[in-house]
Amino acid sequence: MGRRVWTGSAGVEAADAVFALMRRLIDGFRANPPVTPLVVLQATEEDATGALDRRVVQVVEFVRQSQQPRGLIAKRLDGGGGPDPYSSAVDMVRQLCEHSWDNARQSQYKPFAFPRSSLLRAIEQAAPEVGAEVATVWTAAERRERLMRRLAELRWRPGGGPDGEEGRRRVPALAETVGAVVNPSGFVGAMFIACLSVLLGEGGWRTAVWGGALALTLFGLVHLLARSAPPLLWLRRASRWFATTTFLAPLSDRPAAADWSRWRPAKSWETIRGRAFAVAQQVIAAQAGDPTARQLHLELRVLALLEDLRENFRPRALDLRRRKRTVPPVVYLPRATERDGGLLLLRTLSNVRSRRSEVDPLLVLAAVPATERLRPLVPADPEPDAAPDRPDADGEEGAYQADARYQRWVTNLNAGQSPGRAATLPWILYIPMPADELRHRHSAQHSTDRIRRTPAWLLWSRPCLAVVLALGLAAGFLGNRYLAGRYCEGRLLGSNTDSGLYDGECVGVATGNVRLAQGNTLSLSGAGKGVTFDAVERAIRAENAAIGPRDAHVTIVYAGPVTAARQADTRKGLEEITGVYLYQHYANVSTDQPTKIKVLLANAGENMLHVLPVARHIADLARRDRSVVGVVGMGRDTTETEQAARILKGAGLPVVSTTNSGSHLARRLSNWFGLAATDEEEANALRVVARQLAAREKSAQGVVLSRSVGSEKDFYTTEQARVGKRMLAEAGFAPAPSRTYRLSAEGEPELTTPIGDICGSRPVPRALYFAGRVEDVPNLMSQLGSTPGCSGRGITVFTGDDLTKSNYEEGEALRIPDEVTLYHFALAPMDLAATTGFYTDAHRVLMHLLPAGARRTALADGARPWTDALFSSGQTVLSYSATAVLYRAARNGDVPQTAAETWADLRWHPNPNLPVGTVGFAGSRPYADQRGHGYEIVRVSYDGGEVRSVNVCGRPAGSEAPLTAPPGPKGADPRTICRLR
């Protein structure tokens, strides 16, 4: 039950049955038969005083007052006020179409729309262009053209003024357009607010304001065109109805309804124009007094009204309007007479319904004075006082039998519409009101409840849309925040999933607008001072952008540590990316190769702790982009490196590693191609030096100090500890218990305890194999120089290749005690290859990346440019060589190859003339050790107040000559003979 909104009494006994009938017709609208009558009340007796007629009017008013608080859409008509019944009836129809109904804003659904009636109103306003005063001056074709021109000025819509002047309509039309755009109950408004919500959640309020203004302009323009531009109006339902209704078929030059088609606008508009001209002529004739034209015009207006009401209750509509509107619209005619056009309107409604045999929802309650006749007196009527006047005159039933009359009316409706029953008005339900019932002042109390809205009301309703839009806005905002926190370029629409955020770092492939080194001001060392990480990344993106969409190219992905908590910790990534860029520029610009190189940067995070996610992102990208031929980098051996390489293997991608010295990778992976000597190769080479040291002092002890594997997942130190322990034993050192150290919460090595144990042992070890990282070496040297037992004692420290990343010659904190000698491994034997031209060209290219006006730094030694801090770490030349190896395998002549073909060709051809020598995997087999790696052993000591480094021995890439102790075999390369001081 709904909320009670009215209680009262009519004070007339006859009103009870009428109230009950109207409540049934209104409340049972969905359950009743799908026909609504024109209920006519009339006193059975004529009263000279008019008291009975006033009581009948009182009954109509009682029903209206009881129903109005319920939210029922209704309209009261008090006559048209025209000079004749025809004008009054037409005016009442216009009141229903052009003026708001009661409760239009508080009803179950939005107000009614009358597009068909508006179309006829526009034709009426343009009809003077074909009037009688111009009929003698203009031909029919000219009058038709004048009419079309006027309708075009009116935009085929009625004007605001009585004469249809367009100027008075201009401002309301603009306001109507803006209102339609921002109205959430309409499609355009809902779309506008939805787009605004997305922009607000995605780009902030500035983007929302500018985007909203643009969307408002575009939607407003579309709305204005859709409502105003004649080329679009043929698709409107009103235009389709006007072109296809058989009601106007006799007036058409071509009456076939098929003249309208949504796919043939020219043909459709020809039909619409022809019918508009015919209707305009009938309007002019009706205004001149032609009775036939008046009947046609009035019936056409009533037909448009009923068709509009049917459309407002259409059952199959996206907005579910039929489920929302559960009660019919009601029209009250408190006093329908012949003079005020009320009776003519009732007859026309019945005639149109009978003629069209269409069911519409309009319910009418009218009161007719006792002196009036429902049908006009015409000579053809044989008995003026018979049934046509009072259809139920032969019965004695009163108003209390109103419900029974309704049931009989429904039963007889079909037969009543037959032409043979022309003496009746079949759609009028006549309720006679006996005089005694009208005079009786007793009446029961009645009440009405608020008309309840159905659950379907929620669809497209303003409150519901406001809630949905608020929820959508909140969901969009939260979703945008979630995506922004998950992806580097995350947004609600169009997130870039090639890279994501892991522990605050952007991990993955930098595609789209993702920048990994944006704002990173770390610059290259030595002669590269001023060339920042940000500048190198921008240079790579510029090279990529210069590749046209039709240019043959291959895509190489660099995977390495591009970001870190501190900019200083991104040096390895900077130097490796610099090498990749140098070869990209060499191939694309310097030598202008037909097959270009596109480089994508993939970040595995600080210390490559997120190598698995980056491998997945690269694999996903390779499955979408078939130009991706392989991966360069992967230069740090972690506990997840092998699994990451297997993910890339599953995507068909080979990996050409730069500095990764893992011994197990080539043995377990067929797609692994390493330029770096393995940990076992490093230990075997250092053994040549260690043997010479062990021979100087019998029974000297050797100890291994290694970093324990923790959250950093550093598998390199584990491998170094394994091969270092074996190397010292094979060199002749007596093994001492191995020691490990941890990193503090701040990442600092905790060496005090393990170094204290080593220095406190007896005897103190003469050799120490340090299986740690370069950043831990300064602390190690400080501990050896200050811990009793080691301080002042000659100790030789061996370590792997990680120390080459240090720039101690650039002033980094490294103080080696005078008695300590450090031997480390270098993966890039640059002085053995001695390709001087590469370094000078690379320096020249990098100088172009300096900011305008910046001072250029020259190479420290033009004869030995590889000794400059710009190249001394070997990171740049190794990544340059790896990129060259992968690129040369990725093309067959001038034709780019696929990743699978590149993988196969990597084992086919050697690559000479690289900064590290000749790199090739032609003699290697899958799942076996790879040979021909180049390397050097470097001795670092503190002499004369400064750190000095000397290359002890080594071999270039491509050579398999073993290192030997002096004097060495006869004819041996002197560079492979390791001499001590």
mmCIF file of C-alpha atoms in Angstrom, residues 694-950:
data_model
loop_
_atom_site.group_PDB
_atom_site.id
_atom_site.type_symbol
_atom_site.label_atom_id
_atom_site.label_comp_id
_atom_site.label_asym_id
_atom_site.label_seq_id
_atom_site.Cartn_x
_atom_site.Cartn_y
_atom_site.Cartn_z
ATOM 1 C CA ALA A 694 101.186 -20.046 -2.667
ATOM 2 C CA ALA A 695 104.581 -21.221 -3.849
ATOM 3 C CA ARG A 696 106.298 -18.336 -2.030
ATOM 4 C CA GLU A 697 105.151 -19.459 1.416
ATOM 5 C CA LYS A 698 104.576 -23.107 2.215
ATOM 6 C CA SER A 699 101.432 -24.009 4.198
ATOM 7 C CA ALA A 700 99.981 -20.521 3.777
ATOM 8 C CA GLN A 701 96.276 -20.467 4.462
ATOM 9 C CA GLY A 702 93.541 -19.210 2.210
ATOM 10 C CA VAL A 703 90.032 -18.200 3.351
ATOM 11 C CA VAL A 704 86.793 -17.422 1.570
ATOM 12 C CA LEU A 705 84.685 -14.472 2.754
ATOM 13 C CA SER A 706 81.275 -14.316 1.074
ATOM 14 C CA ARG A 707 78.116 -12.305 1.344
ATOM 15 C CA SER A 708 75.202 -14.410 2.551
ATOM 16 C CA VAL A 709 72.210 -14.496 0.257
ATOM 17 C CA GLY A 710 69.271 -12.589 1.719
ATOM 18 C CA SER A 711 66.526 -10.416 0.336
ATOM 19 C CA GLU A 712 68.876 -9.251 -2.438
ATOM 20 C CA LYS A 713 68.702 -12.732 -4.058
ATOM 21 C CA ASP A 714 72.359 -12.424 -5.071
ATOM 22 C CA PHE A 715 73.364 -15.797 -6.543
ATOM 23 C CA TYR A 716 76.638 -14.350 -7.887
ATOM 24 C CA THR A 717 78.220 -14.312 -4.435
ATOM 25 C CA THR A 718 77.186 -17.906 -3.798
ATOM 26 C CA GLU A 719 78.836 -19.051 -7.026
ATOM 27 C CA GLN A 720 81.927 -16.962 -6.322
ATOM 28 C CA ALA A 721 82.274 -18.536 -2.889
ATOM 29 C CA ARG A 722 82.019 -22.014 -4.383
ATOM 30 C CA VAL A 723 84.573 -21.528 -7.162
ATOM 31 C CA GLY A 724 86.864 -19.396 -4.940
ATOM 32 C CA LYS A 725 87.145 -22.077 -2.306
ATOM 33 C CA ARG A 726 88.053 -24.661 -4.928
ATOM 34 C CA MET A 727 90.534 -22.271 -6.592
ATOM 35 C CA LEU A 728 92.456 -21.592 -3.382
ATOM 36 C CA ALA A 729 92.691 -25.289 -2.621
ATOM 37 C CA GLU A 730 93.902 -26.134 -6.138
ATOM 38 C CA ALA A 731 96.420 -23.262 -5.981
ATOM 39 C CA GLY A 732 98.046 -24.799 -2.908
ATOM 40 C CA PHE A 733 96.642 -22.748 -0.041
ATOM 41 C CA ALA A 734 95.655 -24.564 3.112
ATOM 42 C CA PRO A 735 91.917 -24.069 3.525
ATOM 43 C CA ALA A 736 90.727 -22.031 6.516
ATOM 44 C CA PRO A 737 87.073 -22.017 7.680
ATOM 45 C CA SER A 738 84.940 -19.935 5.325
ATOM 46 C CA ARG A 739 83.273 -16.828 6.685
ATOM 47 C CA THR A 740 80.118 -15.000 5.693
ATOM 48 C CA TYR A 741 78.790 -11.539 6.356
ATOM 49 C CA ARG A 742 75.390 -9.935 6.237
ATOM 50 C CA LEU A 743 74.031 -6.591 5.164
ATOM 51 C CA SER A 744 72.488 -4.276 7.700
ATOM 52 C CA ALA A 745 69.000 -2.846 7.353
ATOM 53 C CA GLU A 746 70.598 0.153 5.646
ATOM 54 C CA GLY A 747 72.424 -2.091 3.158
ATOM 55 C CA GLU A 748 75.859 -1.700 4.751
ATOM 56 C CA PRO A 749 78.135 -4.787 5.034
ATOM 57 C CA GLU A 750 78.595 -6.064 8.592
ATOM 58 C CA LEU A 751 82.242 -7.150 8.297
ATOM 59 C CA THR A 752 83.545 -6.498 11.804
ATOM 60 C CA THR A 753 82.840 -9.959 13.196
ATOM 61 C CA PRO A 754 83.955 -12.087 10.211
ATOM 62 C CA ILE A 755 87.102 -10.007 9.646
ATOM 63 C CA GLY A 756 87.864 -10.209 13.366
ATOM 64 C CA ASP A 757 87.578 -13.992 13.198
ATOM 65 C CA ILE A 758 89.832 -14.153 10.144
ATOM 66 C CA CYS A 759 92.466 -11.817 11.569
ATOM 67 C CA GLY A 760 92.350 -13.522 14.959
ATOM 68 C CA SER A 761 93.071 -16.974 13.597
ATOM 69 C CA ARG A 762 96.542 -18.507 13.818
ATOM 70 C CA PRO A 763 98.158 -18.326 11.407
ATOM 71 C CA VAL A 764 96.525 -15.380 9.704
ATOM 72 C CA PRO A 765 95.532 -16.321 6.121
ATOM 73 C CA ARG A 766 97.784 -14.912 3.424
ATOM 74 C CA ALA A 767 95.094 -15.168 0.728
ATOM 75 C CA LEU A 768 91.468 -14.103 0.955
ATOM 76 C CA TYR A 769 88.909 -14.782 -1.737
ATOM 77 C CA PHE A 770 86.216 -12.128 -1.438
ATOM 78 C CA ALA A 771 82.884 -13.340 -2.798
ATOM 79 C CA GLY A 772 81.063 -10.051 -2.422
ATOM 80 C CA ARG A 773 80.046 -6.951 -4.280
ATOM 81 C CA VAL A 774 82.024 -3.908 -5.295
ATOM 82 C CA GLU A 775 80.179 -1.647 -2.881
ATOM 83 C CA ASP A 776 81.474 -3.779 0.024
ATOM 84 C CA VAL A 777 85.185 -3.551 -0.961
ATOM 85 C CA PRO A 778 85.970 -0.161 0.679
ATOM 86 C CA ASN A 779 84.629 -1.456 3.996
ATOM 87 C CA LEU A 780 86.630 -4.671 3.564
ATOM 88 C CA MET A 781 89.870 -2.767 2.960
ATOM 89 C CA SER A 782 89.237 -0.537 5.928
ATOM 90 C CA GLN A 783 88.682 -3.541 8.164
ATOM 91 C CA LEU A 784 91.839 -5.305 6.920
ATOM 92 C CA GLY A 785 93.917 -2.201 7.541
ATOM 93 C CA SER A 786 92.619 -1.604 11.067
ATOM 94 C CA THR A 787 91.928 -5.054 12.544
ATOM 95 C CA PRO A 788 94.738 -6.483 14.681
ATOM 96 C CA GLY A 789 96.326 -9.503 13.101
ATOM 97 C CA CYS A 790 95.758 -8.251 9.575
ATOM 98 C CA SER A 791 96.928 -4.666 9.941
ATOM 99 C CA GLY A 792 100.475 -4.346 8.597
ATOM 100 C CA ARG A 793 100.490 -7.893 7.288
ATOM 101 C CA GLY A 794 100.834 -8.774 3.619
ATOM 102 C CA ILE A 795 97.510 -10.184 2.417
ATOM 103 C CA THR A 796 96.424 -10.865 -1.126
ATOM 104 C CA VAL A 797 92.745 -10.442 -1.861
ATOM 105 C CA PHE A 798 91.168 -12.164 -4.856
ATOM 106 C CA THR A 799 87.718 -11.231 -6.120
ATOM 107 C CA GLY A 800 85.559 -11.643 -9.214
ATOM 108 C CA ASP A 801 84.497 -9.245 -11.939
ATOM 109 C CA ASP A 802 82.212 -7.006 -9.921
ATOM 110 C CA LEU A 803 85.001 -4.637 -8.956
ATOM 111 C CA THR A 804 85.233 -3.357 -12.527
ATOM 112 C CA LYS A 805 82.113 -1.287 -11.838
ATOM 113 C CA SER A 806 84.088 0.818 -9.336
ATOM 114 C CA ASN A 807 85.406 4.210 -10.336
ATOM 115 C CA TYR A 808 88.050 4.499 -7.651
ATOM 116 C CA GLU A 809 90.185 6.442 -10.078
ATOM 117 C CA GLU A 810 87.371 9.006 -10.114
ATOM 118 C CA GLY A 811 87.746 9.638 -6.396
ATOM 119 C CA GLU A 812 85.480 6.987 -4.916
ATOM 120 C CA ALA A 813 86.293 5.997 -1.335
ATOM 121 C CA LEU A 814 88.755 3.094 -1.718
ATOM 122 C CA ARG A 815 91.796 3.074 0.585
ATOM 123 C CA ILE A 816 93.862 -0.078 0.116
ATOM 124 C CA PRO A 817 96.352 -0.753 2.922
ATOM 125 C CA ASP A 818 99.960 -0.613 1.839
ATOM 126 C CA GLU A 819 100.544 -4.295 2.529
ATOM 127 C CA VAL A 820 97.371 -5.510 0.753
ATOM 128 C CA THR A 821 97.263 -6.404 -2.900
ATOM 129 C CA LEU A 822 93.944 -6.827 -4.698
ATOM 130 C CA TYR A 823 93.485 -8.989 -7.786
ATOM 131 C CA HIS A 824 90.161 -8.769 -9.584
ATOM 132 C CA PHE A 825 88.751 -9.999 -12.837
ATOM 133 C CA ALA A 826 87.779 -7.792 -15.781
ATOM 134 C CA LEU A 827 85.295 -9.071 -18.364
ATOM 135 C CA ALA A 828 86.239 -6.580 -21.105
ATOM 136 C CA PRO A 829 89.848 -6.838 -22.323
ATOM 137 C CA MET A 830 89.696 -3.525 -24.114
ATOM 138 C CA ASP A 831 93.449 -2.938 -24.276
ATOM 139 C CA LEU A 832 93.921 -6.358 -25.916
ATOM 140 C CA ALA A 833 91.456 -5.584 -28.724
ATOM 141 C CA ALA A 834 92.747 -2.012 -29.062
ATOM 142 C CA THR A 835 89.976 -0.722 -31.352
ATOM 143 C CA THR A 836 90.840 2.918 -30.813
ATOM 144 C CA GLY A 837 88.396 4.202 -33.441
ATOM 145 C CA PHE A 838 85.384 2.934 -31.511
ATOM 146 C CA TYR A 839 86.195 5.017 -28.430
ATOM 147 C CA THR A 840 86.798 8.250 -30.293
ATOM 148 C CA ASP A 841 83.608 7.833 -32.319
ATOM 149 C CA ALA A 842 81.619 6.925 -29.226
ATOM 150 C CA HIS A 843 82.935 9.983 -27.395
ATOM 151 C CA ARG A 844 82.000 12.210 -30.323
ATOM 152 C CA VAL A 845 78.433 10.811 -30.462
ATOM 153 C CA LEU A 846 77.943 11.215 -26.739
ATOM 154 C CA MET A 847 79.066 14.811 -26.826
ATOM 155 C CA HIS A 848 76.020 15.607 -28.970
ATOM 156 C CA LEU A 849 73.848 14.652 -25.994
ATOM 157 C CA LEU A 850 75.234 17.417 -23.837
ATOM 158 C CA PRO A 851 72.973 20.388 -23.138
ATOM 159 C CA ALA A 852 73.475 23.387 -25.355
ATOM 160 C CA GLY A 853 76.449 25.414 -24.239
ATOM 161 C CA ALA A 854 77.808 22.723 -21.910
ATOM 162 C CA ARG A 855 81.592 22.275 -21.722
ATOM 163 C CA ARG A 856 82.914 19.155 -23.381
ATOM 164 C CA THR A 857 85.425 16.925 -21.628
ATOM 165 C CA ALA A 858 88.203 15.388 -23.713
ATOM 166 C CA LEU A 859 89.437 11.821 -23.376
ATOM 167 C CA ALA A 860 92.177 11.478 -20.768
ATOM 168 C CA ASP A 861 94.567 9.587 -23.072
ATOM 169 C CA GLY A 862 93.970 9.746 -26.797
ATOM 170 C CA ALA A 863 96.402 6.880 -27.414
ATOM 171 C CA ARG A 864 94.697 4.640 -24.853
ATOM 172 C CA PRO A 865 91.096 5.935 -24.744
ATOM 173 C CA TRP A 866 89.764 2.760 -23.066
ATOM 174 C CA THR A 867 91.545 3.809 -19.896
ATOM 175 C CA ASP A 868 89.240 6.807 -19.559
ATOM 176 C CA ALA A 869 86.679 6.432 -16.778
ATOM 177 C CA LEU A 870 83.982 6.710 -19.427
ATOM 178 C CA PHE A 871 84.885 3.214 -20.661
ATOM 179 C CA SER A 872 87.162 1.664 -18.005
ATOM 180 C CA SER A 873 84.432 -0.329 -16.258
ATOM 181 C CA GLY A 874 83.763 -2.309 -19.443
ATOM 182 C CA GLN A 875 79.973 -2.067 -19.019
ATOM 183 C CA THR A 876 79.539 0.120 -22.089
ATOM 184 C CA VAL A 877 81.691 -1.910 -24.472
ATOM 185 C CA LEU A 878 80.102 -5.189 -23.363
ATOM 186 C CA SER A 879 76.549 -3.933 -23.949
ATOM 187 C CA TYR A 880 77.686 -2.396 -27.258
ATOM 188 C CA SER A 881 79.139 -5.748 -28.316
ATOM 189 C CA ALA A 882 76.063 -7.688 -27.146
ATOM 190 C CA THR A 883 73.771 -5.403 -29.148
ATOM 191 C CA ALA A 884 75.989 -5.819 -32.210
ATOM 192 C CA VAL A 885 75.957 -9.625 -31.899
ATOM 193 C CA LEU A 886 72.175 -9.774 -31.561
ATOM 194 C CA TYR A 887 71.546 -7.274 -34.370
ATOM 195 C CA ARG A 888 73.848 -9.036 -36.839
ATOM 196 C CA ALA A 889 72.049 -12.315 -36.180
ATOM 197 C CA ALA A 890 68.664 -10.605 -36.559
ATOM 198 C CA ARG A 891 69.062 -9.795 -40.237
ATOM 199 C CA ASN A 892 69.685 -11.783 -43.354
ATOM 200 C CA GLY A 893 71.367 -9.309 -45.642
ATOM 201 C CA ASP A 894 68.997 -6.363 -45.623
ATOM 202 C CA VAL A 895 65.956 -8.338 -44.495
ATOM 203 C CA PRO A 896 64.997 -8.508 -40.802
ATOM 204 C CA GLN A 897 64.549 -11.955 -39.325
ATOM 205 C CA THR A 898 62.254 -13.336 -36.668
ATOM 206 C CA ALA A 899 63.274 -14.138 -33.112
ATOM 207 C CA ALA A 900 63.502 -17.841 -33.946
ATOM 208 C CA GLU A 901 65.756 -17.179 -36.927
ATOM 209 C CA THR A 902 67.866 -14.827 -34.825
ATOM 210 C CA TRP A 903 68.211 -17.498 -32.146
ATOM 211 C CA ALA A 904 69.458 -19.981 -34.740
ATOM 212 C CA ASP A 905 71.886 -17.551 -36.411
ATOM 213 C CA LEU A 906 73.545 -16.644 -33.110
ATOM 214 C CA ARG A 907 75.350 -20.016 -33.286
ATOM 215 C CA TRP A 908 76.318 -19.581 -36.888
ATOM 216 C CA HIS A 909 78.538 -16.548 -37.515
ATOM 217 C CA PRO A 910 81.422 -14.948 -35.540
ATOM 218 C CA ASN A 911 81.428 -11.190 -34.954
ATOM 219 C CA PRO A 912 84.898 -9.661 -35.364
ATOM 220 C CA ASN A 913 86.167 -6.120 -34.825
ATOM 221 C CA LEU A 914 84.240 -5.481 -31.632
ATOM 222 C CA PRO A 915 85.731 -3.499 -28.723
ATOM 223 C CA VAL A 916 86.342 -6.738 -26.793
ATOM 224 C CA GLY A 917 87.601 -8.769 -29.750
ATOM 225 C CA THR A 918 85.763 -11.384 -31.810
ATOM 226 C CA VAL A 919 82.524 -12.539 -30.233
ATOM 227 C CA GLY A 920 80.836 -15.617 -31.549
ATOM 228 C CA PHE A 921 79.064 -18.792 -30.518
ATOM 229 C CA ALA A 922 79.670 -20.756 -33.716
ATOM 230 C CA GLY A 923 81.485 -23.595 -31.958
ATOM 231 C CA SER A 924 79.230 -23.856 -28.934
ATOM 232 C CA ARG A 925 76.525 -26.411 -28.421
ATOM 233 C CA PRO A 926 73.257 -25.913 -26.535
ATOM 234 C CA TYR A 927 73.302 -26.908 -22.865
ATOM 235 C CA ALA A 928 77.107 -26.788 -22.733
ATOM 236 C CA ASP A 929 79.833 -24.356 -21.694
ATOM 237 C CA GLN A 930 80.505 -21.574 -24.155
ATOM 238 C CA ARG A 931 84.106 -20.850 -25.122
ATOM 239 C CA GLY A 932 86.128 -17.925 -26.394
ATOM 240 C CA HIS A 933 85.327 -15.367 -23.684
ATOM 241 C CA GLY A 934 87.734 -12.483 -23.304
ATOM 242 C CA TYR A 935 88.955 -11.297 -19.907
ATOM 243 C CA GLU A 936 91.809 -9.746 -17.958
ATOM 244 C CA ILE A 937 93.291 -10.010 -14.491
ATOM 245 C CA VAL A 938 93.890 -6.638 -12.875
ATOM 246 C CA ARG A 939 96.126 -5.944 -9.887
ATOM 247 C CA VAL A 940 95.142 -3.021 -7.673
ATOM 248 C CA SER A 941 97.451 -1.640 -5.001
ATOM 249 C CA TYR A 942 98.101 1.522 -3.043
ATOM 250 C CA ASP A 943 101.396 3.028 -4.093
ATOM 251 C CA GLY A 944 102.714 6.525 -3.718
ATOM 252 C CA GLY A 945 99.558 7.793 -2.093
ATOM 253 C CA GLU A 946 97.188 6.755 -4.846
ATOM 254 C CA VAL A 947 95.408 3.695 -6.110
ATOM 255 C CA ARG A 948 97.129 2.047 -9.031
ATOM 256 C CA SER A 949 95.817 -0.688 -11.264
ATOM 257 C CA VAL A 950 97.883 -2.843 -13.612
#
